[in-house]
């Protein structure tokens, strides 16, 4: 009698599993038949009530589908499921499929730390440059401790060809405590200009002295002068701003002028107006 009950229970289980699989397949086929992305996502929501988030079978199919809108429906499901395997598949899709980068980026923005370790694992120094740039933009979003340590490691590696892009990504994260790290590369030939740019934008008023020294040094380059002008505009007094602005107007350094006009926009008196007018007349 017990054996009969056991067999009956097994039969019910197999029947139930078959019915559920059949339902999931029907939903999947309905997703494929739906017309637009939002329609497909609406249909896909029904899969979340099945065993899809655990198994991920149909989500993986959608992510690999040749139709962009189906892939986007797969991205939606992966975001809802919180399945590590699907999370990795979505991040890999970001690398492999430029068409889906916008929806993947928006998904990562919602919970960046969920994807940080996966994104770090996808880094390769020989990635195609445009793809690598997009990946490092994601690192700007996901800067938890793991990402920060990863980027700092690249910056500290003098042999790395990605020191600059890693340094830029690190400093673009406004939540991070980058002050000490940024200052530590002021004497680094490759990274000095980025350190100065960061200090001019996010440093302290006491940094103005450093930028005054740059202005006084005839060996400073245009990029250093540009950061110094920005610092003077931010922390200098009225006289310092005018003296700096007039100096570069009179020196007539053409490549610096557009930056100068942008930094000191709105700063105008008779003397400055005269110099701007002169430059206009000579066609600068």
PDB file of C-alpha atoms in Angstrom:
ATOM      1  CA  UNK A   1       0.000   0.000   0.000  1.00  0.00           C
ATOM      2  CA  UNK A   2       2.805   2.386   0.914  1.00  0.00           C
ATOM      3  CA  UNK A   3       4.542   1.625  -2.381  1.00  0.00           C
ATOM      4  CA  UNK A   4       1.395   2.572  -4.289  1.00  0.00           C
ATOM      5  CA  UNK A   5       1.136   5.864  -2.398  1.00  0.00           C
ATOM      6  CA  UNK A   6       4.788   6.633  -3.102  1.00  0.00           C
ATOM      7  CA  UNK A   7       4.371   5.933  -6.828  1.00  0.00           C
ATOM      8  CA  UNK A   8       1.258   8.079  -6.914  1.00  0.00           C
ATOM      9  CA  UNK A   9       3.098  10.964  -5.219  1.00  0.00           C
ATOM     10  CA  UNK A  10       5.933  10.690  -7.724  1.00  0.00           C
ATOM     11  CA  UNK A  11       3.444  10.707 -10.594  1.00  0.00           C
ATOM     12  CA  UNK A  12       1.785  13.857  -9.247  1.00  0.00           C
ATOM     13  CA  UNK A  13       5.162  15.561  -8.828  1.00  0.00           C
ATOM     14  CA  UNK A  14       6.253  14.722 -12.380  1.00  0.00           C
ATOM     15  CA  UNK A  15       2.906  15.891 -13.745  1.00  0.00           C
ATOM     16  CA  UNK A  16       3.123  19.138 -11.754  1.00  0.00           C
ATOM     17  CA  UNK A  17       6.693  19.768 -12.939  1.00  0.00           C
ATOM     18  CA  UNK A  18       5.712  19.054 -16.535  1.00  0.00           C
ATOM     19  CA  UNK A  19       2.780  21.452 -16.311  1.00  0.00           C
ATOM     20  CA  UNK A  20       4.989  24.167 -14.840  1.00  0.00           C
ATOM     21  CA  UNK A  21       7.609  23.679 -17.555  1.00  0.00           C
ATOM     22  CA  UNK A  22       4.895  23.813 -20.168  1.00  0.00           C
ATOM     23  CA  UNK A  23       3.544  27.061 -18.700  1.00  0.00           C
ATOM     24  CA  UNK A  24       7.043  28.619 -18.732  1.00  0.00           C
ATOM     25  CA  UNK A  25       7.533  27.577 -22.333  1.00  0.00           C
ATOM     26  CA  UNK A  26       4.204  29.162 -23.284  1.00  0.00           C
ATOM     27  CA  UNK A  27       5.185  32.402 -21.560  1.00  0.00           C
ATOM     28  CA  UNK A  28       8.570  32.333 -23.314  1.00  0.00           C
ATOM     29  CA  UNK A  29       6.910  31.872 -26.699  1.00  0.00           C
ATOM     30  CA  UNK A  30       4.541  34.746 -25.895  1.00  0.00           C
ATOM     31  CA  UNK A  31       7.535  36.969 -25.137  1.00  0.00           C
ATOM     32  CA  UNK A  32       8.999  36.167 -28.540  1.00  0.00           C
ATOM     33  CA  UNK A  33       5.689  36.992 -30.229  1.00  0.00           C
ATOM     34  CA  UNK A  34       5.154  40.309 -28.399  1.00  0.00           C
ATOM     35  CA  UNK A  35       5.986  43.344 -30.506  1.00  0.00           C
ATOM     36  CA  UNK A  36       7.841  45.984 -28.495  1.00  0.00           C
ATOM     37  CA  UNK A  37      10.239  45.899 -25.527  1.00  0.00           C
ATOM     38  CA  UNK A  38       7.724  47.024 -22.930  1.00  0.00           C
ATOM     39  CA  UNK A  39       5.189  44.488 -24.207  1.00  0.00           C
ATOM     40  CA  UNK A  40       7.791  41.730 -23.923  1.00  0.00           C
ATOM     41  CA  UNK A  41       8.699  42.815 -20.384  1.00  0.00           C
ATOM     42  CA  UNK A  42       5.050  42.812 -19.350  1.00  0.00           C
ATOM     43  CA  UNK A  43       4.682  39.222 -20.588  1.00  0.00           C
ATOM     44  CA  UNK A  44       8.040  38.228 -19.030  1.00  0.00           C
ATOM     45  CA  UNK A  45       6.851  39.219 -15.551  1.00  0.00           C
ATOM     46  CA  UNK A  46       4.765  36.028 -15.487  1.00  0.00           C
ATOM     47  CA  UNK A  47       7.996  33.974 -15.548  1.00  0.00           C
ATOM     48  CA  UNK A  48       8.950  35.448 -12.181  1.00  0.00           C
ATOM     49  CA  UNK A  49       6.065  33.525 -10.613  1.00  0.00           C
ATOM     50  CA  UNK A  50       7.496  30.251 -11.928  1.00  0.00           C
ATOM     51  CA  UNK A  51      10.851  28.674 -11.091  1.00  0.00           C
ATOM     52  CA  UNK A  52      12.680  30.936 -13.565  1.00  0.00           C
ATOM     53  CA  UNK A  53      14.767  32.920 -11.104  1.00  0.00           C
ATOM     54  CA  UNK A  54      16.296  29.734  -9.738  1.00  0.00           C
ATOM     55  CA  UNK A  55      16.842  27.977 -13.046  1.00  0.00           C
ATOM     56  CA  UNK A  56      17.302  30.942 -15.417  1.00  0.00           C
ATOM     57  CA  UNK A  57      16.675  28.776 -18.480  1.00  0.00           C
ATOM     58  CA  UNK A  58      14.456  31.175 -20.414  1.00  0.00           C
ATOM     59  CA  UNK A  59      16.281  34.274 -19.223  1.00  0.00           C
ATOM     60  CA  UNK A  60      19.506  32.876 -20.673  1.00  0.00           C
ATOM     61  CA  UNK A  61      17.717  32.130 -23.944  1.00  0.00           C
ATOM     62  CA  UNK A  62      16.439  35.700 -24.119  1.00  0.00           C
ATOM     63  CA  UNK A  63      19.876  37.141 -23.377  1.00  0.00           C
ATOM     64  CA  UNK A  64      21.296  35.169 -26.316  1.00  0.00           C
ATOM     65  CA  UNK A  65      18.401  35.912 -28.677  1.00  0.00           C
ATOM     66  CA  UNK A  66      19.196  37.618 -31.989  1.00  0.00           C
ATOM     67  CA  UNK A  67      16.389  40.140 -31.414  1.00  0.00           C
ATOM     68  CA  UNK A  68      17.504  43.187 -29.412  1.00  0.00           C
ATOM     69  CA  UNK A  69      14.097  43.618 -27.734  1.00  0.00           C
ATOM     70  CA  UNK A  70      14.123  40.010 -26.560  1.00  0.00           C
ATOM     71  CA  UNK A  71      17.593  40.523 -25.083  1.00  0.00           C
ATOM     72  CA  UNK A  72      16.292  43.580 -23.258  1.00  0.00           C
ATOM     73  CA  UNK A  73      13.462  41.497 -21.782  1.00  0.00           C
ATOM     74  CA  UNK A  74      16.134  39.052 -20.621  1.00  0.00           C
ATOM     75  CA  UNK A  75      18.044  41.892 -18.978  1.00  0.00           C
ATOM     76  CA  UNK A  76      14.880  42.875 -17.110  1.00  0.00           C
ATOM     77  CA  UNK A  77      14.361  39.297 -15.841  1.00  0.00           C
ATOM     78  CA  UNK A  78      18.004  38.973 -14.775  1.00  0.00           C
ATOM     79  CA  UNK A  79      17.710  42.194 -12.799  1.00  0.00           C
ATOM     80  CA  UNK A  80      14.618  40.966 -10.994  1.00  0.00           C
ATOM     81  CA  UNK A  81      15.943  37.477 -10.299  1.00  0.00           C
ATOM     82  CA  UNK A  82      19.167  38.279  -8.410  1.00  0.00           C
ATOM     83  CA  UNK A  83      20.740  35.053  -9.601  1.00  0.00           C
ATOM     84  CA  UNK A  84      24.597  35.233  -9.630  1.00  0.00           C
ATOM     85  CA  UNK A  85      24.763  33.185 -12.837  1.00  0.00           C
ATOM     86  CA  UNK A  86      22.360  35.562 -14.597  1.00  0.00           C
ATOM     87  CA  UNK A  87      24.162  38.604 -13.162  1.00  0.00           C
ATOM     88  CA  UNK A  88      27.386  37.362 -14.766  1.00  0.00           C
ATOM     89  CA  UNK A  89      25.603  36.721 -18.072  1.00  0.00           C
ATOM     90  CA  UNK A  90      24.265  40.296 -18.101  1.00  0.00           C
ATOM     91  CA  UNK A  91      27.703  41.783 -17.402  1.00  0.00           C
ATOM     92  CA  UNK A  92      29.256  39.632 -20.130  1.00  0.00           C
ATOM     93  CA  UNK A  93      26.538  40.851 -22.485  1.00  0.00           C
ATOM     94  CA  UNK A  94      27.673  44.415 -21.754  1.00  0.00           C
ATOM     95  CA  UNK A  95      31.141  43.528 -23.044  1.00  0.00           C
ATOM     96  CA  UNK A  96      29.995  41.531 -26.058  1.00  0.00           C
ATOM     97  CA  UNK A  97      26.907  43.431 -27.252  1.00  0.00           C
ATOM     98  CA  UNK A  98      27.151  47.197 -27.657  1.00  0.00           C
ATOM     99  CA  UNK A  99      23.439  47.475 -28.442  1.00  0.00           C
ATOM    100  CA  UNK A 100      22.403  46.421 -24.942  1.00  0.00           C
ATOM    101  CA  UNK A 101      24.876  48.571 -23.018  1.00  0.00           C
ATOM    102  CA  UNK A 102      22.365  51.271 -22.139  1.00  0.00           C
ATOM    103  CA  UNK A 103      19.810  48.961 -20.434  1.00  0.00           C
ATOM    104  CA  UNK A 104      22.605  47.012 -18.708  1.00  0.00           C
ATOM    105  CA  UNK A 105      24.167  50.256 -17.477  1.00  0.00           C
ATOM    106  CA  UNK A 106      20.805  51.405 -16.110  1.00  0.00           C
ATOM    107  CA  UNK A 107      20.372  48.060 -14.356  1.00  0.00           C
ATOM    108  CA  UNK A 108      23.806  48.300 -12.723  1.00  0.00           C
ATOM    109  CA  UNK A 109      23.090  51.879 -11.601  1.00  0.00           C
ATOM    110  CA  UNK A 110      20.212  50.610  -9.462  1.00  0.00           C
ATOM    111  CA  UNK A 111      22.441  48.344  -7.371  1.00  0.00           C
ATOM    112  CA  UNK A 112      26.085  48.831  -8.375  1.00  0.00           C
ATOM    113  CA  UNK A 113      27.719  46.837  -5.588  1.00  0.00           C
ATOM    114  CA  UNK A 114      25.808  43.731  -6.663  1.00  0.00           C
ATOM    115  CA  UNK A 115      27.846  43.611  -9.886  1.00  0.00           C
ATOM    116  CA  UNK A 116      31.228  45.010  -8.812  1.00  0.00           C
ATOM    117  CA  UNK A 117      33.149  41.739  -8.400  1.00  0.00           C
ATOM    118  CA  UNK A 118      31.814  40.391 -11.705  1.00  0.00           C
ATOM    119  CA  UNK A 119      32.827  43.560 -13.550  1.00  0.00           C
ATOM    120  CA  UNK A 120      36.310  43.436 -12.051  1.00  0.00           C
ATOM    121  CA  UNK A 121      36.662  39.834 -13.273  1.00  0.00           C
ATOM    122  CA  UNK A 122      35.824  40.943 -16.828  1.00  0.00           C
ATOM    123  CA  UNK A 123      38.793  43.325 -17.073  1.00  0.00           C
ATOM    124  CA  UNK A 124      41.477  42.361 -19.565  1.00  0.00           C
ATOM    125  CA  UNK A 125      44.290  44.685 -20.575  1.00  0.00           C
ATOM    126  CA  UNK A 126      43.844  43.733 -24.237  1.00  0.00           C
ATOM    127  CA  UNK A 127      40.139  44.653 -24.402  1.00  0.00           C
ATOM    128  CA  UNK A 128      39.206  46.767 -27.413  1.00  0.00           C
ATOM    129  CA  UNK A 129      39.709  50.392 -26.316  1.00  0.00           C
ATOM    130  CA  UNK A 130      36.090  51.620 -26.795  1.00  0.00           C
ATOM    131  CA  UNK A 131      34.805  48.596 -24.849  1.00  0.00           C
ATOM    132  CA  UNK A 132      37.405  49.123 -22.149  1.00  0.00           C
ATOM    133  CA  UNK A 133      36.354  52.752 -21.821  1.00  0.00           C
ATOM    134  CA  UNK A 134      32.726  51.697 -21.341  1.00  0.00           C
ATOM    135  CA  UNK A 135      33.781  49.138 -18.715  1.00  0.00           C
ATOM    136  CA  UNK A 136      35.746  51.714 -16.745  1.00  0.00           C
ATOM    137  CA  UNK A 137      32.705  53.986 -16.793  1.00  0.00           C
ATOM    138  CA  UNK A 138      30.903  51.207 -14.939  1.00  0.00           C
ATOM    139  CA  UNK A 139      33.732  51.124 -12.401  1.00  0.00           C
ATOM    140  CA  UNK A 140      32.879  54.764 -11.697  1.00  0.00           C
ATOM    141  CA  UNK A 141      29.421  53.545 -10.633  1.00  0.00           C
ATOM    142  CA  UNK A 142      30.500  50.488  -8.648  1.00  0.00           C
ATOM    143  CA  UNK A 143      33.214  51.892  -6.436  1.00  0.00           C
ATOM    144  CA  UNK A 144      32.879  49.798  -3.334  1.00  0.00           C
ATOM    145  CA  UNK A 145      36.040  48.702  -1.534  1.00  0.00           C
ATOM    146  CA  UNK A 146      36.751  45.945  -4.074  1.00  0.00           C
ATOM    147  CA  UNK A 147      36.557  48.297  -7.068  1.00  0.00           C
ATOM    148  CA  UNK A 148      38.579  51.004  -5.344  1.00  0.00           C
ATOM    149  CA  UNK A 149      41.335  48.529  -4.493  1.00  0.00           C
ATOM    150  CA  UNK A 150      41.269  47.182  -8.050  1.00  0.00           C
ATOM    151  CA  UNK A 151      41.599  50.646  -9.620  1.00  0.00           C
ATOM    152  CA  UNK A 152      44.279  51.734  -7.177  1.00  0.00           C
ATOM    153  CA  UNK A 153      46.199  48.565  -7.989  1.00  0.00           C
ATOM    154  CA  UNK A 154      46.196  49.433 -11.698  1.00  0.00           C
ATOM    155  CA  UNK A 155      47.311  52.995 -10.954  1.00  0.00           C
ATOM    156  CA  UNK A 156      50.168  51.832  -8.737  1.00  0.00           C
ATOM    157  CA  UNK A 157      51.380  49.360 -11.356  1.00  0.00           C
ATOM    158  CA  UNK A 158      53.899  51.394 -13.325  1.00  0.00           C
ATOM    159  CA  UNK A 159      53.872  48.779 -16.101  1.00  0.00           C
ATOM    160  CA  UNK A 160      50.094  48.938 -16.591  1.00  0.00           C
ATOM    161  CA  UNK A 161      48.919  50.543 -19.819  1.00  0.00           C
ATOM    162  CA  UNK A 162      45.651  51.453 -18.080  1.00  0.00           C
ATOM    163  CA  UNK A 163      47.007  53.653 -15.294  1.00  0.00           C
ATOM    164  CA  UNK A 164      45.460  56.816 -16.730  1.00  0.00           C
ATOM    165  CA  UNK A 165      41.968  55.456 -17.347  1.00  0.00           C
ATOM    166  CA  UNK A 166      41.967  53.765 -13.919  1.00  0.00           C
ATOM    167  CA  UNK A 167      43.063  57.014 -12.235  1.00  0.00           C
ATOM    168  CA  UNK A 168      40.386  58.988 -14.078  1.00  0.00           C
ATOM    169  CA  UNK A 169      37.677  56.488 -13.104  1.00  0.00           C
ATOM    170  CA  UNK A 170      38.795  56.488  -9.498  1.00  0.00           C
ATOM    171  CA  UNK A 171      38.737  60.273  -9.217  1.00  0.00           C
ATOM    172  CA  UNK A 172      35.344  60.613 -10.922  1.00  0.00           C
ATOM    173  CA  UNK A 173      33.679  58.823  -8.037  1.00  0.00           C
ATOM    174  CA  UNK A 174      32.518  61.679  -5.817  1.00  0.00           C
ATOM    175  CA  UNK A 175      31.688  59.399  -2.894  1.00  0.00           C
ATOM    176  CA  UNK A 176      35.213  58.087  -2.552  1.00  0.00           C
ATOM    177  CA  UNK A 177      37.856  59.530  -0.251  1.00  0.00           C
ATOM    178  CA  UNK A 178      40.395  60.242  -2.959  1.00  0.00           C
ATOM    179  CA  UNK A 179      42.197  63.229  -1.482  1.00  0.00           C
ATOM    180  CA  UNK A 180      45.346  61.503  -0.241  1.00  0.00           C
ATOM    181  CA  UNK A 181      45.557  59.193  -3.244  1.00  0.00           C
ATOM    182  CA  UNK A 182      45.161  62.034  -5.757  1.00  0.00           C
ATOM    183  CA  UNK A 183      47.863  64.143  -4.078  1.00  0.00           C
ATOM    184  CA  UNK A 184      50.298  61.244  -3.972  1.00  0.00           C
ATOM    185  CA  UNK A 185      50.687  61.397  -7.777  1.00  0.00           C
ATOM    186  CA  UNK A 186      51.434  65.104  -8.166  1.00  0.00           C
ATOM    187  CA  UNK A 187      55.020  64.273  -9.091  1.00  0.00           C
ATOM    188  CA  UNK A 188      54.089  61.407 -11.411  1.00  0.00           C
ATOM    189  CA  UNK A 189      54.806  62.515 -14.995  1.00  0.00           C
ATOM    190  CA  UNK A 190      51.980  60.399 -16.430  1.00  0.00           C
ATOM    191  CA  UNK A 191      49.323  61.337 -13.859  1.00  0.00           C
ATOM    192  CA  UNK A 192      50.307  64.812 -12.633  1.00  0.00           C
ATOM    193  CA  UNK A 193      47.850  66.698 -14.857  1.00  0.00           C
ATOM    194  CA  UNK A 194      44.939  64.554 -13.636  1.00  0.00           C
ATOM    195  CA  UNK A 195      45.940  65.128 -10.007  1.00  0.00           C
ATOM    196  CA  UNK A 196      46.005  68.870 -10.634  1.00  0.00           C
ATOM    197  CA  UNK A 197      42.626  68.789 -12.379  1.00  0.00           C
ATOM    198  CA  UNK A 198      41.128  66.946  -9.437  1.00  0.00           C
ATOM    199  CA  UNK A 199      42.655  69.340  -6.896  1.00  0.00           C
ATOM    200  CA  UNK A 200      41.369  72.365  -8.807  1.00  0.00           C
ATOM    201  CA  UNK A 201      37.864  70.900  -8.829  1.00  0.00           C
ATOM    202  CA  UNK A 202      37.687  69.086  -5.473  1.00  0.00           C
ATOM    203  CA  UNK A 203      40.635  70.244  -3.396  1.00  0.00           C
ATOM    204  CA  UNK A 204      40.889  72.810  -0.600  1.00  0.00           C
ATOM    205  CA  UNK A 205      41.368  76.564  -0.544  1.00  0.00           C
ATOM    206  CA  UNK A 206      44.842  75.980   0.883  1.00  0.00           C
ATOM    207  CA  UNK A 207      45.760  74.363  -2.464  1.00  0.00           C
ATOM    208  CA  UNK A 208      45.686  77.796  -4.103  1.00  0.00           C
ATOM    209  CA  UNK A 209      49.335  78.300  -3.123  1.00  0.00           C
ATOM    210  CA  UNK A 210      50.339  75.267  -5.183  1.00  0.00           C
ATOM    211  CA  UNK A 211      48.561  76.705  -8.209  1.00  0.00           C
ATOM    212  CA  UNK A 212      50.136  80.136  -7.714  1.00  0.00           C
ATOM    213  CA  UNK A 213      53.523  78.428  -7.895  1.00  0.00           C
ATOM    214  CA  UNK A 214      52.474  76.791 -11.158  1.00  0.00           C
ATOM    215  CA  UNK A 215      51.491  80.187 -12.579  1.00  0.00           C
ATOM    216  CA  UNK A 216      54.860  81.610 -11.533  1.00  0.00           C
ATOM    217  CA  UNK A 217      56.811  78.763 -13.124  1.00  0.00           C
ATOM    218  CA  UNK A 218      57.677  79.457 -16.790  1.00  0.00           C
ATOM    219  CA  UNK A 219      58.169  75.713 -17.336  1.00  0.00           C
ATOM    220  CA  UNK A 220      54.526  74.900 -16.537  1.00  0.00           C
ATOM    221  CA  UNK A 221      52.574  73.538 -19.490  1.00  0.00           C
ATOM    222  CA  UNK A 222      49.165  74.611 -20.815  1.00  0.00           C
ATOM    223  CA  UNK A 223      47.274  71.872 -18.981  1.00  0.00           C
ATOM    224  CA  UNK A 224      48.845  72.936 -15.694  1.00  0.00           C
ATOM    225  CA  UNK A 225      48.034  76.577 -16.434  1.00  0.00           C
ATOM    226  CA  UNK A 226      44.412  75.639 -17.164  1.00  0.00           C
ATOM    227  CA  UNK A 227      44.044  73.896 -13.772  1.00  0.00           C
ATOM    228  CA  UNK A 228      45.745  76.852 -12.083  1.00  0.00           C
ATOM    229  CA  UNK A 229      43.314  79.303 -13.701  1.00  0.00           C
ATOM    230  CA  UNK A 230      40.400  77.188 -12.482  1.00  0.00           C
ATOM    231  CA  UNK A 231      41.804  77.238  -8.942  1.00  0.00           C
ATOM    232  CA  UNK A 232      42.261  81.018  -9.057  1.00  0.00           C
ATOM    233  CA  UNK A 233      38.685  81.466 -10.250  1.00  0.00           C
ATOM    234  CA  UNK A 234      37.512  79.260  -7.380  1.00  0.00           C
ATOM    235  CA  UNK A 235      39.625  80.520  -4.470  1.00  0.00           C
ATOM    236  CA  UNK A 236      41.420  83.674  -5.595  1.00  0.00           C
ATOM    237  CA  UNK A 237      40.380  87.193  -4.619  1.00  0.00           C
ATOM    238  CA  UNK A 238      39.121  89.746  -7.144  1.00  0.00           C
ATOM    239  CA  UNK A 239      42.588  91.106  -7.855  1.00  0.00           C
ATOM    240  CA  UNK A 240      44.119  87.652  -8.388  1.00  0.00           C
ATOM    241  CA  UNK A 241      41.370  86.698 -10.807  1.00  0.00           C
ATOM    242  CA  UNK A 242      41.803  89.870 -12.844  1.00  0.00           C
ATOM    243  CA  UNK A 243      45.597  89.665 -12.939  1.00  0.00           C
ATOM    244  CA  UNK A 244      45.518  86.031 -14.053  1.00  0.00           C
ATOM    245  CA  UNK A 245      42.866  86.619 -16.700  1.00  0.00           C
ATOM    246  CA  UNK A 246      44.641  89.654 -18.141  1.00  0.00           C
ATOM    247  CA  UNK A 247      47.984  87.892 -18.174  1.00  0.00           C
ATOM    248  CA  UNK A 248      46.813  85.120 -20.463  1.00  0.00           C
ATOM    249  CA  UNK A 249      44.723  87.455 -22.613  1.00  0.00           C
ATOM    250  CA  UNK A 250      47.818  89.552 -23.251  1.00  0.00           C
ATOM    251  CA  UNK A 251      50.038  86.524 -23.812  1.00  0.00           C
ATOM    252  CA  UNK A 252      47.585  85.553 -26.542  1.00  0.00           C
ATOM    253  CA  UNK A 253      48.076  81.796 -26.180  1.00  0.00           C
ATOM    254  CA  UNK A 254      45.514  80.625 -28.692  1.00  0.00           C
ATOM    255  CA  UNK A 255      45.100  77.050 -27.427  1.00  0.00           C
ATOM    256  CA  UNK A 256      44.433  78.309 -23.890  1.00  0.00           C
ATOM    257  CA  UNK A 257      41.980  81.078 -24.779  1.00  0.00           C
ATOM    258  CA  UNK A 258      38.812  78.951 -25.163  1.00  0.00           C
ATOM    259  CA  UNK A 259      39.446  77.398 -21.738  1.00  0.00           C
ATOM    260  CA  UNK A 260      40.207  80.825 -20.315  1.00  0.00           C
ATOM    261  CA  UNK A 261      36.960  82.317 -21.615  1.00  0.00           C
ATOM    262  CA  UNK A 262      35.030  79.416 -20.116  1.00  0.00           C
ATOM    263  CA  UNK A 263      36.705  79.654 -16.702  1.00  0.00           C
ATOM    264  CA  UNK A 264      36.444  83.426 -16.350  1.00  0.00           C
ATOM    265  CA  UNK A 265      33.062  83.748 -18.028  1.00  0.00           C
ATOM    266  CA  UNK A 266      31.314  86.811 -16.614  1.00  0.00           C
ATOM    267  CA  UNK A 267      34.511  88.485 -15.408  1.00  0.00           C
ATOM    268  CA  UNK A 268      34.626  91.813 -17.216  1.00  0.00           C
ATOM    269  CA  UNK A 269      35.791  95.383 -16.628  1.00  0.00           C
ATOM    270  CA  UNK A 270      37.140  98.074 -18.975  1.00  0.00           C
ATOM    271  CA  UNK A 271      40.661  96.679 -19.082  1.00  0.00           C
ATOM    272  CA  UNK A 272      39.533  93.093 -19.706  1.00  0.00           C
ATOM    273  CA  UNK A 273      36.966  94.284 -22.241  1.00  0.00           C
ATOM    274  CA  UNK A 274      39.730  96.096 -24.117  1.00  0.00           C
ATOM    275  CA  UNK A 275      41.866  92.948 -24.354  1.00  0.00           C
ATOM    276  CA  UNK A 276      38.946  90.762 -25.413  1.00  0.00           C
ATOM    277  CA  UNK A 277      38.067  93.341 -28.059  1.00  0.00           C
ATOM    278  CA  UNK A 278      41.640  93.343 -29.341  1.00  0.00           C
ATOM    279  CA  UNK A 279      41.616  89.579 -29.698  1.00  0.00           C
ATOM    280  CA  UNK A 280      38.306  89.737 -31.513  1.00  0.00           C
ATOM    281  CA  UNK A 281      39.628  92.272 -33.993  1.00  0.00           C
ATOM    282  CA  UNK A 282      42.709  90.209 -34.830  1.00  0.00           C
ATOM    283  CA  UNK A 283      40.564  87.139 -35.342  1.00  0.00           C
ATOM    284  CA  UNK A 284      41.662  85.075 -32.395  1.00  0.00           C
TER     285      UNK A 284
END
